[in-house]
């Protein structure tokens, strides 16, 4: 797969709905067909590879991830979860085994959101949380539309596909952080995905000449920003498992000999514990007010997005852990700091994820790497989770009553 969109430094650039994405999709379709699967493509270009079970009336088990990448991204992010699903199908074929339930391996369209923003569009529309027509009209940097590009590469299906209710969903993915490698564990068992808060901050100072204005008479928006950024970092550093990031900074006029009169910046706060996350946000607001006062600038802070945490189904989380134990793979309970397609699927299907270590904790970069042994270990855990849930008798349901 890494050949589709290969970059000189061992990474991939396989942006959603490009020729590279199309070629990768064609390859997936061929491989899954050879492994005994039917392929269905819905109107968002989501590809569903269906391995028929013995009792096709039972709710199916789902797994999968995404095959698009970031620009100059890694070879494992997303695609590992789809290829592991393929490996599960091949293993069942090799062993002449048929599951009781259908197994559906999915390739979700545009998870990364790099070419067309927002990301996780395929799973978001599938979950009914994003509007298909609105997503069709998203444009990339060159003014090409999502809908136009989906049609151009031949992946705009003619009907929707709705296999709901689903019995269980597993997404296998690289960790994209340093925790597993550092702790010496092979399998990460996230209990869910952290909550998230986004803010925009607008600072107003007084624009003036960089030369004649005395230092003690300045209302410098960049200085105010710098004081605030330092505080925000410290608050995150001292918090209990909450992270705080200043990601975007836009000073105006952004000129070397002008004291900036305005500065806009963004804050991203994430944590598992909603109360602790909200406490961090309150501390940040307080620090911004204090630093505004100290620097003679005014600040207004506005929340632009908030997502509640997504706890996975405890029985399936336990099943991932038990499967790792049975395979004698050291496993660590953790949370996912990154978002995934499963955030959406988890809203209507009992779900869990399986992580494997990212060497050096690096991802969204060409250097992204996971050892083949760890890739195989994660696929083994996935296989065991699918063997169990895919053979669950009709009476078993993971839903809350
Ligand atoms: Zn991913």
Short mmCIF file of C-alpha atoms and ligand atoms in Angstrom, two decimals:
data_model
loop_
_atom_site.label_atom_id
_atom_site.label_comp_id
_atom_site.label_asym_id
_atom_site.label_seq_id
_atom_site.Cartn_x
_atom_site.Cartn_y
_atom_site.Cartn_z
CA UNK A 1 0.00 0.00 0.00
CA UNK A 2 2.86 2.36 0.77
CA UNK A 3 3.64 2.45 -2.95
CA UNK A 4 0.46 4.46 -3.57
CA UNK A 5 1.63 8.03 -2.99
CA UNK A 6 5.13 7.01 -1.87
CA UNK A 7 7.45 9.90 -0.95
CA UNK A 8 11.26 9.87 -1.22
CA UNK A 9 11.71 9.63 2.56
CA UNK A 10 9.66 6.48 3.06
CA UNK A 11 6.36 8.19 3.78
CA UNK A 12 3.17 8.64 1.75
CA UNK A 13 1.19 11.57 0.38
CA UNK A 14 -2.19 10.01 -0.34
CA UNK A 15 -4.66 12.83 0.10
CA UNK A 16 -8.37 12.07 -0.01
CA UNK A 17 -9.94 11.71 -3.47
CA UNK A 18 -6.69 12.12 -5.41
CA UNK A 19 -5.41 9.69 -8.05
CA UNK A 20 -3.27 8.06 -5.35
CA UNK A 21 -6.34 7.51 -3.15
CA UNK A 22 -8.18 6.03 -6.17
CA UNK A 23 -5.33 3.64 -6.97
CA UNK A 24 -5.14 2.51 -3.34
CA UNK A 25 -8.91 1.96 -3.30
CA UNK A 26 -8.75 -0.12 -6.48
CA UNK A 27 -6.03 -2.25 -4.91
CA UNK A 28 -8.06 -2.74 -1.74
CA UNK A 29 -11.08 -3.80 -3.77
CA UNK A 30 -9.00 -6.42 -5.62
CA UNK A 31 -7.46 -7.82 -2.45
CA UNK A 32 -10.74 -7.97 -0.53
CA UNK A 33 -12.49 -9.64 -3.47
CA UNK A 34 -9.77 -12.27 -3.53
CA UNK A 35 -10.34 -12.79 0.20
CA UNK A 36 -14.00 -13.63 -0.39
CA UNK A 37 -15.58 -10.23 0.31
CA UNK A 38 -18.33 -8.34 -1.50
CA UNK A 39 -17.63 -4.63 -1.97
CA UNK A 40 -20.25 -1.90 -1.50
CA UNK A 41 -19.49 1.80 -2.05
CA UNK A 42 -21.90 4.35 -0.59
CA UNK A 43 -22.61 7.89 -1.75
CA UNK A 44 -19.74 9.25 0.38
CA UNK A 45 -17.25 6.86 -1.20
CA UNK A 46 -17.00 4.80 1.98
CA UNK A 47 -15.98 1.28 0.95
CA UNK A 48 -17.55 -1.64 2.81
CA UNK A 49 -15.92 -5.04 2.28
CA UNK A 50 -18.35 -7.67 3.50
CA UNK A 51 -17.33 -11.18 4.46
CA UNK A 52 -20.59 -13.15 4.69
CA UNK A 53 -21.32 -14.99 7.91
CA UNK A 54 -23.46 -18.09 8.41
CA UNK A 55 -26.44 -16.13 9.71
CA UNK A 56 -26.76 -13.00 7.62
CA UNK A 57 -29.76 -11.79 9.59
CA UNK A 58 -27.67 -11.15 12.69
CA UNK A 59 -26.16 -7.69 13.27
CA UNK A 60 -22.67 -7.61 11.74
CA UNK A 61 -19.28 -6.92 13.31
CA UNK A 62 -17.40 -3.95 11.86
CA UNK A 63 -13.73 -3.02 11.73
CA UNK A 64 -11.63 -0.72 9.55
CA UNK A 65 -10.12 2.74 9.40
CA UNK A 66 -9.00 5.06 6.60
CA UNK A 67 -6.57 4.89 3.67
CA UNK A 68 -6.06 8.64 3.09
CA UNK A 69 -2.98 10.30 4.62
CA UNK A 70 -1.60 13.67 5.60
CA UNK A 71 0.73 15.40 3.12
CA UNK A 72 4.13 13.72 3.65
CA UNK A 73 2.46 11.48 6.20
CA UNK A 74 3.32 8.01 7.42
CA UNK A 75 2.76 4.53 5.98
CA UNK A 76 0.76 3.18 8.94
CA UNK A 77 -1.77 5.82 10.02
CA UNK A 78 -5.20 4.45 9.12
CA UNK A 79 -4.27 1.91 6.48
CA UNK A 80 -2.89 -0.49 9.11
CA UNK A 81 -6.42 -0.98 10.45
CA UNK A 82 -7.82 -1.81 7.00
CA UNK A 83 -5.01 -4.20 6.07
CA UNK A 84 -5.38 -5.95 9.42
CA UNK A 85 -9.06 -6.43 8.53
CA UNK A 86 -7.91 -7.94 5.23
CA UNK A 87 -5.52 -10.22 7.10
CA UNK A 88 -8.39 -11.38 9.33
CA UNK A 89 -10.44 -12.25 6.22
CA UNK A 90 -7.49 -14.13 4.67
CA UNK A 91 -6.81 -16.00 7.89
CA UNK A 92 -10.44 -17.13 8.10
CA UNK A 93 -10.21 -18.19 4.45
CA UNK A 94 -6.94 -20.08 5.02
CA UNK A 95 -8.42 -21.88 8.03
CA UNK A 96 -11.68 -22.62 6.24
CA UNK A 97 -13.63 -20.86 8.94
CA UNK A 98 -16.85 -18.92 8.57
CA UNK A 99 -18.05 -16.50 11.24
CA UNK A 100 -21.61 -16.68 12.51
CA UNK A 101 -22.11 -12.98 11.69
CA UNK A 102 -21.09 -10.88 8.70
CA UNK A 103 -17.77 -9.08 9.07
CA UNK A 104 -17.64 -5.62 7.48
CA UNK A 105 -14.22 -4.03 6.93
CA UNK A 106 -14.56 -0.32 6.12
CA UNK A 107 -12.41 2.24 4.39
CA UNK A 108 -13.83 5.58 5.64
CA UNK A 109 -13.47 8.49 3.20
CA UNK A 110 -11.41 11.54 4.14
CA UNK A 111 -10.51 10.88 7.75
CA UNK A 112 -7.55 13.26 7.73
CA UNK A 113 -9.35 16.43 6.68
CA UNK A 114 -6.15 17.76 5.17
CA UNK A 115 -7.34 18.37 1.61
CA UNK A 116 -11.02 18.82 2.54
CA UNK A 117 -11.82 20.15 6.03
CA UNK A 118 -13.41 18.90 8.30
CA UNK A 119 -12.03 15.38 8.53
CA UNK A 120 -13.81 12.13 9.44
CA UNK A 121 -16.36 13.15 6.81
CA UNK A 122 -17.22 9.62 5.61
CA UNK A 123 -17.93 8.29 9.10
CA UNK A 124 -19.60 11.58 10.12
CA UNK A 125 -22.15 11.37 7.31
CA UNK A 126 -22.64 7.64 7.95
CA UNK A 127 -23.42 8.49 11.58
CA UNK A 128 -25.89 11.18 10.49
CA UNK A 129 -23.82 13.90 12.18
CA UNK A 130 -22.60 15.63 9.00
CA UNK A 131 -24.69 16.61 5.98
CA UNK A 132 -23.78 14.88 2.74
CA UNK A 133 -24.61 17.77 0.41
CA UNK A 134 -22.59 20.17 2.57
CA UNK A 135 -19.64 17.79 2.46
CA UNK A 136 -19.96 17.50 -1.34
CA UNK A 137 -19.53 21.26 -1.60
CA UNK A 138 -16.30 21.43 0.46
CA UNK A 139 -13.46 22.77 -1.67
CA UNK A 140 -9.73 22.14 -1.65
CA UNK A 141 -7.04 24.79 -2.12
CA UNK A 142 -7.53 24.73 -5.89
CA UNK A 143 -11.28 25.19 -5.71
CA UNK A 144 -12.06 21.56 -6.61
CA UNK A 145 -15.10 20.20 -4.77
CA UNK A 146 -15.33 17.06 -2.68
CA UNK A 147 -18.34 15.87 -4.69
CA UNK A 148 -16.63 16.56 -8.03
CA UNK A 149 -13.46 14.76 -7.02
CA UNK A 150 -15.37 11.81 -5.56
CA UNK A 151 -17.16 11.43 -8.90
CA UNK A 152 -13.96 11.94 -10.90
CA UNK A 153 -12.13 9.08 -9.20
CA UNK A 154 -15.18 6.85 -9.69
CA UNK A 155 -16.09 6.36 -6.05
CA UNK A 156 -19.42 8.13 -5.70
CA UNK A 157 -21.75 5.21 -5.02
CA UNK A 158 -25.34 5.44 -6.17
CA UNK A 159 -27.10 4.53 -2.96
CA UNK A 160 -26.53 4.67 0.75
CA UNK A 161 -25.58 1.54 2.58
CA UNK A 162 -26.99 1.06 6.04
CA UNK A 163 -26.03 -2.18 7.81
CA UNK A 164 -27.35 -0.93 11.17
CA UNK A 165 -27.82 -2.15 13.80
CA UNK A 166 -24.23 -3.33 14.15
CA UNK A 167 -23.15 -5.79 16.81
CA UNK A 168 -19.69 -4.39 17.60
CA UNK A 169 -17.03 -2.16 16.06
CA UNK A 170 -13.24 -2.34 16.49
CA UNK A 171 -10.74 0.13 15.07
CA UNK A 172 -7.11 -0.92 15.06
CA UNK A 173 -4.69 2.03 14.74
CA UNK A 174 -1.17 3.14 15.58
CA UNK A 175 -0.91 5.03 18.87
CA UNK A 176 0.58 8.21 17.33
CA UNK A 177 2.11 9.06 20.72
CA UNK A 178 5.04 7.88 22.88
CA UNK A 179 3.25 6.16 25.79
CA UNK A 180 3.33 2.51 24.66
CA UNK A 181 6.95 2.53 23.54
CA UNK A 182 8.09 4.25 26.71
CA UNK A 183 6.17 1.91 29.00
CA UNK A 184 7.35 -1.19 27.13
CA UNK A 185 3.85 -2.32 26.17
CA UNK A 186 2.82 -3.81 22.82
CA UNK A 187 -0.94 -3.26 22.94
CA UNK A 188 -2.73 -0.08 23.98
CA UNK A 189 -6.29 -0.48 25.23
CA UNK A 190 -7.97 2.93 25.19
CA UNK A 191 -11.06 3.25 27.36
CA UNK A 192 -12.18 6.10 25.11
CA UNK A 193 -11.27 9.32 23.38
CA UNK A 194 -10.57 12.50 25.35
CA UNK A 195 -12.89 15.52 25.44
CA UNK A 196 -11.89 18.65 23.59
CA UNK A 197 -12.38 22.43 23.93
CA UNK A 198 -11.35 25.02 21.34
CA UNK A 199 -11.03 28.77 21.90
CA UNK A 200 -10.25 31.82 19.79
CA UNK A 201 -8.62 34.74 21.61
CA UNK A 202 -8.57 38.28 20.22
CA UNK A 203 -6.12 40.72 21.77
CA UNK A 204 -6.35 44.46 21.22
CA UNK A 205 -3.42 46.73 22.00
CA UNK A 206 -2.33 49.98 20.37
CA UNK A 207 -0.39 49.87 17.08
CA UNK A 208 2.56 52.23 17.04
CA UNK A 209 6.04 52.89 15.66
CA UNK A 210 8.71 50.46 16.89
CA UNK A 211 11.33 53.22 17.25
CA UNK A 212 10.05 56.32 19.06
CA UNK A 213 7.52 54.67 21.40
CA UNK A 214 8.97 54.32 24.95
CA UNK A 215 8.89 50.80 26.36
CA UNK A 216 6.76 51.74 29.36
CA UNK A 217 4.09 53.33 27.17
CA UNK A 218 3.35 50.36 24.94
CA UNK A 219 0.22 48.26 24.65
CA UNK A 220 1.88 45.55 22.61
CA UNK A 221 -0.47 42.76 21.50
CA UNK A 222 2.42 40.37 20.67
CA UNK A 223 3.94 40.86 24.11
CA UNK A 224 0.54 40.20 25.69
CA UNK A 225 0.22 37.06 23.55
CA UNK A 226 3.68 35.84 24.62
CA UNK A 227 2.80 36.27 28.31
CA UNK A 228 -0.45 34.37 27.81
CA UNK A 229 1.16 31.55 25.81
CA UNK A 230 3.67 31.03 28.61
CA UNK A 231 0.88 30.84 31.21
CA UNK A 232 -1.17 28.42 29.09
CA UNK A 233 1.81 26.09 28.72
CA UNK A 234 2.45 26.17 32.47
CA UNK A 235 -1.19 25.48 33.31
CA UNK A 236 -1.13 22.46 30.97
CA UNK A 237 2.18 21.29 32.44
CA UNK A 238 0.80 21.39 35.99
CA UNK A 239 -2.56 19.84 35.13
CA UNK A 240 -3.49 16.24 35.78
CA UNK A 241 -3.57 14.55 32.35
CA UNK A 242 -4.91 17.54 30.46
CA UNK A 243 -2.99 19.06 27.54
CA UNK A 244 -3.21 22.67 26.36
CA UNK A 245 -1.88 23.89 23.01
CA UNK A 246 -1.57 27.30 21.38
CA UNK A 247 -1.51 26.32 17.72
CA UNK A 248 -2.26 29.33 15.53
CA UNK A 249 -0.98 32.88 15.99
CA UNK A 250 -1.92 35.84 13.80
CA UNK A 251 -0.42 39.17 14.83
CA UNK A 252 -1.51 42.29 12.93
CA UNK A 253 0.06 43.94 11.03
CA UNK A 254 2.87 41.36 11.38
CA UNK A 255 5.53 43.89 10.47
CA UNK A 256 9.01 44.04 11.98
CA UNK A 257 8.93 47.76 12.79
CA UNK A 258 5.39 48.05 14.08
CA UNK A 259 4.18 47.34 17.62
CA UNK A 260 1.30 44.96 16.94
CA UNK A 261 -2.11 46.44 17.66
CA UNK A 262 -3.92 43.14 17.40
CA UNK A 263 -3.23 39.47 17.82
CA UNK A 264 -5.51 36.48 17.37
CA UNK A 265 -4.57 33.03 18.60
CA UNK A 266 -6.15 29.65 19.19
CA UNK A 267 -6.18 27.27 22.17
CA UNK A 268 -6.85 23.52 22.08
CA UNK A 269 -7.46 21.80 25.43
CA UNK A 270 -8.02 18.04 25.81
CA UNK A 271 -8.38 15.63 28.68
CA UNK A 272 -10.17 12.49 29.79
CA UNK A 273 -11.62 14.00 32.94
CA UNK A 274 -14.22 16.62 31.93
CA UNK A 275 -14.09 18.36 35.33
CA UNK A 276 -10.30 18.67 35.28
CA UNK A 277 -10.42 19.83 31.65
CA UNK A 278 -12.97 22.52 32.51
CA UNK A 279 -10.86 23.58 35.50
CA UNK A 280 -7.86 23.99 33.17
CA UNK A 281 -10.02 26.08 30.80
CA UNK A 282 -11.17 28.27 33.71
CA UNK A 283 -7.55 28.78 34.84
CA UNK A 284 -6.56 29.71 31.29
CA UNK A 285 -9.36 32.29 31.09
CA UNK A 286 -8.28 33.74 34.42
CA UNK A 287 -4.63 33.90 33.28
CA UNK A 288 -5.60 35.61 30.04
CA UNK A 289 -7.55 38.27 31.94
CA UNK A 290 -4.63 38.79 34.34
CA UNK A 291 -2.05 39.08 31.53
CA UNK A 292 -4.31 41.44 29.57
CA UNK A 293 -4.47 43.70 32.58
CA UNK A 294 -0.70 43.51 33.14
CA UNK A 295 0.10 44.42 29.53
CA UNK A 296 -2.57 47.08 29.05
CA UNK A 297 -4.31 45.14 26.29
CA UNK A 298 -7.86 43.93 26.14
CA UNK A 299 -8.67 40.28 25.47
CA UNK A 300 -11.81 38.50 24.48
CA UNK A 301 -11.97 34.73 24.51
CA UNK A 302 -14.62 32.74 22.70
CA UNK A 303 -15.25 29.00 22.73
CA UNK A 304 -15.51 27.77 19.12
CA UNK A 305 -15.92 24.03 19.61
CA UNK A 306 -16.52 21.54 22.41
CA UNK A 307 -16.69 17.76 22.15
CA UNK A 308 -17.58 15.53 25.09
CA UNK A 309 -15.34 12.56 25.72
CA UNK A 310 -16.24 9.31 23.97
CA UNK A 311 -16.12 6.35 26.38
CA UNK A 312 -15.93 2.99 24.58
CA UNK A 313 -18.07 0.00 25.55
CA UNK A 314 -16.56 -1.50 28.74
CA UNK A 315 -17.20 -5.12 27.68
CA UNK A 316 -15.38 -4.62 24.37
CA UNK A 317 -12.53 -2.73 26.03
CA UNK A 318 -12.20 -5.69 28.39
CA UNK A 319 -12.28 -8.08 25.42
CA UNK A 320 -9.35 -6.24 23.80
CA UNK A 321 -7.43 -6.48 27.06
CA UNK A 322 -8.27 -10.17 27.57
CA UNK A 323 -7.29 -10.98 23.97
CA UNK A 324 -3.89 -9.35 24.51
CA UNK A 325 -3.46 -11.29 27.77
CA UNK A 326 -4.30 -14.57 26.06
CA UNK A 327 -1.71 -13.85 23.37
CA UNK A 328 0.78 -12.98 26.16
CA UNK A 329 1.16 -9.46 24.81
CA UNK A 330 1.83 -6.76 27.44
CA UNK A 331 -1.12 -4.36 27.35
CA UNK A 332 -1.70 -0.92 28.83
CA UNK A 333 -4.99 0.76 29.73
CA UNK A 334 -4.94 4.28 28.37
CA UNK A 335 -6.98 6.96 26.61
CA UNK A 336 -6.76 8.19 23.04
CA UNK A 337 -5.62 11.78 22.73
CA UNK A 338 -6.30 11.81 18.99
CA UNK A 339 -9.71 11.61 17.34
CA UNK A 340 -10.67 8.74 15.01
CA UNK A 341 -13.59 7.61 12.84
CA UNK A 342 -14.70 5.47 15.78
CA UNK A 343 -15.77 8.65 17.62
CA UNK A 344 -18.76 8.71 15.28
CA UNK A 345 -19.38 4.96 15.09
CA UNK A 346 -19.21 4.74 18.89
CA UNK A 347 -22.31 6.95 19.05
CA UNK A 348 -24.54 4.14 17.78
CA UNK A 349 -22.47 0.94 17.95
CA UNK A 350 -20.62 -0.59 20.91
CA UNK A 351 -16.97 0.10 20.05
CA UNK A 352 -13.38 -0.27 21.18
CA UNK A 353 -9.93 0.45 19.73
CA UNK A 354 -6.58 -1.37 19.64
CA UNK A 355 -3.32 0.60 19.59
CA UNK A 356 0.24 -0.47 18.77
CA UNK A 357 3.41 1.55 19.48
CA UNK A 358 4.61 4.37 17.25
CA UNK A 359 8.42 4.39 17.28
CA UNK A 360 9.59 7.63 18.84
CA UNK A 361 5.96 8.63 19.25
CA UNK A 362 6.03 10.15 15.77
CA UNK A 363 3.08 10.34 13.39
CA UNK A 364 1.66 12.57 10.63
CA UNK A 365 5.25 12.59 9.34
CA UNK A 366 7.29 10.49 6.91
CA UNK A 367 9.36 9.09 9.76
CA UNK A 368 6.28 7.40 11.28
CA UNK A 369 7.19 3.78 12.01
CA UNK A 370 5.84 0.71 13.77
CA UNK A 371 7.73 -2.60 13.89
CA UNK A 372 6.26 -5.44 11.82
CA UNK A 373 6.15 -7.58 14.94
CA UNK A 374 3.94 -5.00 16.65
CA UNK A 375 1.76 -4.64 13.53
CA UNK A 376 1.24 -8.41 13.59
CA UNK A 377 0.55 -8.42 17.34
CA UNK A 378 -2.22 -5.82 16.93
CA UNK A 379 -3.70 -7.77 14.01
CA UNK A 380 -3.69 -10.88 16.19
CA UNK A 381 -5.63 -9.07 18.92
CA UNK A 382 -8.07 -7.80 16.30
CA UNK A 383 -8.53 -11.34 14.97
CA UNK A 384 -9.33 -12.65 18.45
CA UNK A 385 -11.82 -9.83 19.11
CA UNK A 386 -13.54 -10.58 15.79
CA UNK A 387 -13.54 -14.36 16.37
CA UNK A 388 -15.29 -13.78 19.67
CA UNK A 389 -17.86 -11.14 18.68
CA UNK A 390 -18.35 -12.49 15.16
CA UNK A 391 -19.40 -15.82 16.68
CA UNK A 392 -21.52 -14.35 19.48
CA UNK A 393 -24.87 -16.14 19.48
CA UNK A 394 -28.03 -14.20 18.74
CA UNK A 395 -28.83 -13.73 22.42
CA UNK A 396 -25.72 -11.66 23.14
CA UNK A 397 -25.96 -7.93 22.74
CA UNK A 398 -23.51 -5.30 24.01
CA UNK A 399 -26.12 -2.56 23.98
CA UNK A 400 -27.29 -0.97 27.19
CA UNK A 401 -30.85 -1.97 27.93
ZN1 LIG B 1 -5.60 7.84 11.41
#
